[in-house]
Every structure is written in structure tokens, then in C-alpha cells.
mmCIF file of C-alpha atoms in Angstrom:
data_model
loop_
_atom_site.group_PDB
_atom_site.id
_atom_site.type_symbol
_atom_site.label_atom_id
_atom_site.label_comp_id
_atom_site.label_asym_id
_atom_site.label_seq_id
_atom_site.Cartn_x
_atom_site.Cartn_y
_atom_site.Cartn_z
ATOM 1 C CA MET A 1313 34.609 11.921 -11.001
ATOM 2 C CA LYS A 1314 31.549 9.737 -11.399
ATOM 3 C CA SER A 1315 28.106 11.240 -11.659
ATOM 4 C CA GLY A 1316 24.564 9.983 -11.541
ATOM 5 C CA LYS A 1317 20.962 10.950 -11.238
ATOM 6 C CA ILE A 1318 17.880 10.242 -9.168
ATOM 7 C CA VAL A 1319 15.154 8.379 -11.040
ATOM 8 C CA ILE A 1320 11.573 8.699 -9.814
ATOM 9 C CA LYS A 1321 9.877 5.312 -10.064
ATOM 10 C CA LEU A 1322 6.463 6.405 -8.798
ATOM 11 C CA ASP A 1323 4.576 5.731 -12.026
ATOM 12 C CA GLU A 1324 5.877 2.171 -12.372
ATOM 13 C CA TYR A 1325 5.179 1.546 -8.666
ATOM 14 C CA LEU A 1326 1.568 2.665 -9.137
ATOM 15 C CA LYS A 1327 1.113 0.493 -12.230
ATOM 16 C CA LYS A 1328 2.716 -2.522 -10.552
ATOM 17 C CA ASN A 1329 0.406 -2.188 -7.547
ATOM 18 C CA LYS A 1330 -2.674 -1.169 -9.576
ATOM 19 C CA ILE A 1331 -3.109 2.169 -7.804
ATOM 20 C CA SER A 1332 -4.555 5.118 -9.704
ATOM 21 C CA ARG A 1333 -3.018 8.553 -9.515
ATOM 22 C CA SER A 1334 -6.319 10.063 -8.449
ATOM 23 C CA SER A 1335 -6.774 7.622 -5.571
ATOM 24 C CA LEU A 1336 -3.205 8.316 -4.451
ATOM 25 C CA ALA A 1337 -3.937 12.042 -4.538
ATOM 26 C CA ARG A 1338 -7.076 11.547 -2.423
ATOM 27 C CA ASN A 1339 -5.524 9.106 0.059
ATOM 28 C CA GLY A 1340 -2.234 10.959 0.318
ATOM 29 C CA GLY A 1341 -3.666 14.429 0.701
ATOM 30 C CA LEU A 1342 -1.719 15.602 -2.342
ATOM 31 C CA ARG A 1343 -2.751 17.543 -5.436
ATOM 32 C CA TYR A 1344 -3.238 15.473 -8.589
ATOM 33 C CA ASP A 1345 -0.869 17.823 -10.445
ATOM 34 C CA THR A 1346 1.851 17.037 -7.917
ATOM 35 C CA ILE A 1347 1.385 13.290 -8.412
ATOM 36 C CA LEU A 1348 1.425 13.795 -12.186
ATOM 37 C CA SER A 1349 4.683 15.765 -12.016
ATOM 38 C CA TYR A 1350 6.355 13.012 -10.007
ATOM 39 C CA CYS A 1351 5.025 10.315 -12.358
ATOM 40 C CA ARG A 1352 6.307 12.165 -15.418
ATOM 41 C CA GLN A 1353 9.631 12.959 -13.717
ATOM 42 C CA ASN A 1354 9.029 16.685 -14.235
ATOM 43 C CA VAL A 1355 10.313 17.522 -10.761
ATOM 44 C CA THR A 1356 13.532 19.501 -10.440
ATOM 45 C CA ARG A 1357 13.558 19.628 -6.639
ATOM 46 C CA LEU A 1358 12.276 16.805 -4.506
ATOM 47 C CA ASP A 1359 10.119 17.923 -1.601
ATOM 48 C CA THR A 1360 10.704 15.807 1.511
ATOM 49 C CA ASP A 1361 7.173 16.449 2.830
ATOM 50 C CA THR A 1362 5.676 15.230 -0.447
ATOM 51 C CA LEU A 1363 7.932 12.166 -0.459
ATOM 52 C CA ALA A 1364 6.917 11.376 3.126
ATOM 53 C CA LYS A 1365 3.211 11.671 2.229
ATOM 54 C CA LEU A 1366 3.741 9.373 -0.750
ATOM 55 C CA CYS A 1367 5.494 6.756 1.385
ATOM 56 C CA ILE A 1368 2.771 6.913 4.037
ATOM 57 C CA ALA A 1369 -0.084 6.711 1.521
ATOM 58 C CA LEU A 1370 1.572 3.854 -0.378
ATOM 59 C CA ASN A 1371 2.920 2.125 2.736
ATOM 60 C CA CYS A 1372 6.318 1.867 1.045
ATOM 61 C CA GLN A 1373 9.952 2.774 1.533
ATOM 62 C CA ILE A 1374 11.613 5.691 -0.261
ATOM 63 C CA SER A 1375 13.695 3.179 -2.238
ATOM 64 C CA ASP A 1376 10.467 1.843 -3.752
ATOM 65 C CA ILE A 1377 9.825 5.139 -5.527
ATOM 66 C CA LEU A 1378 13.308 6.664 -5.894
ATOM 67 C CA GLU A 1379 16.502 5.173 -7.298
ATOM 68 C CA PHE A 1380 20.049 6.465 -7.740
ATOM 69 C CA VAL A 1381 21.533 5.533 -11.119
ATOM 70 C CA GLU A 1382 25.217 6.092 -11.885
ATOM 71 C CA ASP A 1383 26.171 7.416 -15.307
#
């Protein structure tokens, strides 16, 4: 059976679009520590409310910040 993993691409999205983590935290109504955890891929469970806030604040699709990679 094949397996894979979810890769969080938030940090590269922010760098590509020249958006700071602190401005995302302010504009998205999220804690800076939460943004930092997602950027460093230190999240074990993805929170759908947080992902929705990120997509709204960044005006992006979920596929812009998350990717499924097969092993």
C-alpha cells in the first residue's frame, strides 16, 4: 500500500509573496506562535478553522499552502 504525507507550504508562500509572519498574524486574527508552528511544519493536527483563516487572510486556495506528497 502506498503512503504519503501532507507538506505545509505556508513559509514558502509567505516568502514568495513577500508577506511577513507578523502581518499575517495581525490580518488573519491568528497568534504569531500558531503561524510559526505552521511555517516550521511543527503541527501534528491541522485545524480547519486555522486553515480557513489563513486562506481568507492570504486570499489563496488550500492547495497554495498544503500539498500531498506520495512516498
